[in-house]
Amino acid sequence: MSDASNELKSVDETIAKTDSKLSETADQAVEQINKVNDKIVELKTARETDPETATDKLFKTAAPALAGMIAGKIFSVVWNTVTKKIHPSVDDDEKDAKQGVLMTVLFAAASAAFTSIITQGATKGSNLFVRHLEKKRAAK
């Protein structure tokens, strides 16, 4: 009977260790789930307290992008007009070909600078406009 008693005691200890490990693992899982839940609640609260609507966010994204595209096209048209007046004849095409790389780099740099300035201005303008709309909404 003492062998059976020892064996039962050993089985009980093994079960207790297993239960302890399972309990510890379950506690860790619950802790991780609670962290995720807290983050979800935090993000939901931030979204609900954000004064910008989806339309405001769309406007703040689209206006600078559209202004940049238009500025790039305007710069390209002006560039082509100016360069045609400078070298209108076919006779100096050989000379133009030699300067092609330099002109391409110059065009790229000038176009990027011009477009960047316009886009920055449009970004600031759209941000100001959205802030103005938010103030109007808050006043109601």
Tab-separated table of C-alpha atoms in Angstrom:
chain	number	residue	atom	x	y	z
A	1	MET	CA	0.000	0.000	0.000
A	2	SER	CA	2.866	2.328	0.577
A	3	ASP	CA	4.038	1.820	-3.044
A	4	ALA	CA	0.566	2.733	-4.300
A	5	SER	CA	0.483	5.675	-1.920
A	6	ASN	CA	3.864	6.896	-3.133
A	7	GLU	CA	2.781	6.437	-6.709
A	8	LEU	CA	-0.412	8.429	-6.109
A	9	LYS	CA	1.603	11.123	-4.394
A	10	SER	CA	3.975	11.280	-7.380
A	11	VAL	CA	1.051	11.520	-9.808
A	12	ASP	CA	-0.518	14.279	-7.695
A	13	GLU	CA	2.752	16.246	-7.711
A	14	THR	CA	3.061	15.882	-11.506
A	15	ILE	CA	-0.514	17.094	-11.961
A	16	ALA	CA	0.123	20.021	-9.623
A	17	LYS	CA	3.246	21.024	-11.590
A	18	THR	CA	1.346	20.749	-14.874
A	19	ASP	CA	-1.551	22.771	-13.465
A	20	SER	CA	0.908	25.383	-12.232
A	21	LYS	CA	2.536	25.674	-15.679
A	22	LEU	CA	-0.872	25.864	-17.381
A	23	SER	CA	-2.024	28.488	-14.912
A	24	GLU	CA	1.118	30.535	-15.525
A	25	THR	CA	0.671	30.260	-19.308
A	26	ALA	CA	-2.992	31.211	-19.029
A	27	ASP	CA	-2.087	34.222	-16.890
A	28	GLN	CA	0.449	35.339	-19.501
A	29	ALA	CA	-2.112	34.925	-22.301
A	30	VAL	CA	-4.701	36.937	-20.388
A	31	GLU	CA	-2.104	39.629	-19.702
A	32	GLN	CA	-1.263	39.884	-23.420
A	33	ILE	CA	-4.955	40.024	-24.361
A	34	ASN	CA	-5.471	42.813	-21.826
A	35	LYS	CA	-2.557	44.769	-23.349
A	36	VAL	CA	-4.112	44.434	-26.808
A	37	ASN	CA	-7.497	45.463	-25.448
A	38	ASP	CA	-6.005	48.527	-23.749
A	39	LYS	CA	-4.328	49.569	-27.010
A	40	ILE	CA	-7.608	49.119	-28.919
A	41	VAL	CA	-9.450	51.263	-26.387
A	42	GLU	CA	-6.709	53.905	-26.604
A	43	LEU	CA	-6.883	54.014	-30.417
A	44	LYS	CA	-10.688	54.118	-30.375
A	45	THR	CA	-10.653	57.019	-27.924
A	46	ALA	CA	-8.099	58.886	-30.049
A	47	ARG	CA	-10.231	58.351	-33.159
A	48	GLU	CA	-13.414	59.480	-31.454
A	49	THR	CA	-11.811	62.630	-30.046
A	50	ASP	CA	-10.107	63.545	-33.354
A	51	PRO	CA	-11.800	66.716	-34.639
A	52	GLU	CA	-10.959	65.947	-38.284
A	53	THR	CA	-13.547	64.196	-40.398
A	54	ALA	CA	-12.692	61.742	-43.160
A	55	THR	CA	-13.430	64.494	-45.689
A	56	ASP	CA	-10.948	66.794	-43.946
A	57	LYS	CA	-8.258	64.127	-44.105
A	58	LEU	CA	-9.002	63.421	-47.755
A	59	PHE	CA	-8.807	67.141	-48.562
A	60	LYS	CA	-5.513	67.533	-46.684
A	61	THR	CA	-4.069	64.699	-48.764
A	62	ALA	CA	-5.602	65.441	-52.156
A	63	ALA	CA	-5.135	69.222	-52.343
A	64	PRO	CA	-1.314	69.234	-52.104
A	65	ALA	CA	-1.048	66.239	-54.445
A	66	LEU	CA	-3.270	67.895	-57.041
A	67	ALA	CA	-1.417	71.206	-56.676
A	68	GLY	CA	1.901	69.394	-57.172
A	69	MET	CA	0.673	67.643	-60.308
A	70	ILE	CA	-0.630	70.885	-61.786
A	71	ALA	CA	2.579	72.737	-60.877
A	72	GLY	CA	4.658	70.020	-62.538
A	73	LYS	CA	2.596	70.215	-65.719
A	74	ILE	CA	2.765	74.034	-65.802
A	75	PHE	CA	6.533	73.932	-65.306
A	76	SER	CA	6.891	71.375	-68.097
A	77	VAL	CA	4.854	73.501	-70.528
A	78	VAL	CA	6.830	76.643	-69.650
A	79	TRP	CA	10.125	74.753	-69.973
A	80	ASN	CA	9.207	73.380	-73.397
A	81	THR	CA	8.061	76.805	-74.586
A	82	VAL	CA	11.258	78.500	-73.447
A	83	THR	CA	13.586	75.830	-74.839
A	84	LYS	CA	11.831	75.869	-78.241
A	85	LYS	CA	12.401	79.620	-78.468
A	86	ILE	CA	16.060	79.248	-77.555
A	87	HIS	CA	16.761	76.484	-80.100
A	88	PRO	CA	14.025	76.632	-82.726
A	89	SER	CA	15.957	75.325	-85.725
A	90	VAL	CA	16.859	71.781	-86.638
A	91	ASP	CA	20.414	72.857	-87.538
A	92	ASP	CA	21.503	73.072	-83.941
A	93	ASP	CA	20.085	69.669	-82.955
A	94	GLU	CA	23.618	68.253	-82.821
A	95	LYS	CA	24.590	70.958	-80.370
A	96	ASP	CA	21.416	70.277	-78.352
A	97	ALA	CA	22.195	66.555	-78.211
A	98	LYS	CA	25.535	67.270	-76.564
A	99	GLN	CA	23.848	69.408	-73.937
A	100	GLY	CA	20.927	66.963	-73.529
A	101	VAL	CA	22.123	65.344	-70.324
A	102	LEU	CA	22.888	68.688	-68.727
A	103	MET	CA	19.488	70.078	-69.754
A	104	THR	CA	17.732	66.949	-68.461
A	105	VAL	CA	19.410	67.276	-65.065
A	106	LEU	CA	18.679	71.003	-64.989
A	107	PHE	CA	15.023	70.384	-65.877
A	108	ALA	CA	14.663	67.685	-63.211
A	109	ALA	CA	16.202	69.852	-60.493
A	110	ALA	CA	14.244	72.994	-61.390
A	111	SER	CA	10.995	71.073	-61.789
A	112	ALA	CA	11.426	69.322	-58.438
A	113	ALA	CA	12.213	72.587	-56.669
A	114	PHE	CA	9.235	74.406	-58.204
A	115	THR	CA	6.844	71.536	-57.539
A	116	SER	CA	8.122	71.165	-53.972
A	117	ILE	CA	7.547	74.851	-53.213
A	118	ILE	CA	4.007	74.712	-54.607
A	119	THR	CA	3.229	71.472	-52.749
A	120	GLN	CA	4.503	72.903	-49.441
A	121	GLY	CA	2.338	75.979	-49.911
A	122	ALA	CA	-0.686	73.845	-50.725
A	123	THR	CA	-0.059	71.680	-47.663
A	124	LYS	CA	0.066	74.719	-45.373
A	125	GLY	CA	-3.011	76.187	-47.040
A	126	SER	CA	-5.043	72.993	-46.742
A	127	ASN	CA	-4.027	72.612	-43.074
A	128	LEU	CA	-5.141	76.187	-42.362
A	129	PHE	CA	-8.415	75.610	-44.177
A	130	VAL	CA	-9.144	72.419	-42.225
A	131	ARG	CA	-8.330	74.161	-38.918
A	132	HIS	CA	-10.756	76.923	-39.922
A	133	LEU	CA	-13.462	74.325	-40.600
A	134	GLU	CA	-12.780	72.641	-37.246
A	135	LYS	CA	-13.188	75.973	-35.426
A	136	LYS	CA	-16.470	76.592	-37.223
A	137	ARG	CA	-17.726	73.112	-36.267
A	138	ALA	CA	-16.671	73.599	-32.647
A	139	ALA	CA	-18.466	76.943	-32.451
A	140	LYS	CA	-21.798	75.356	-33.378
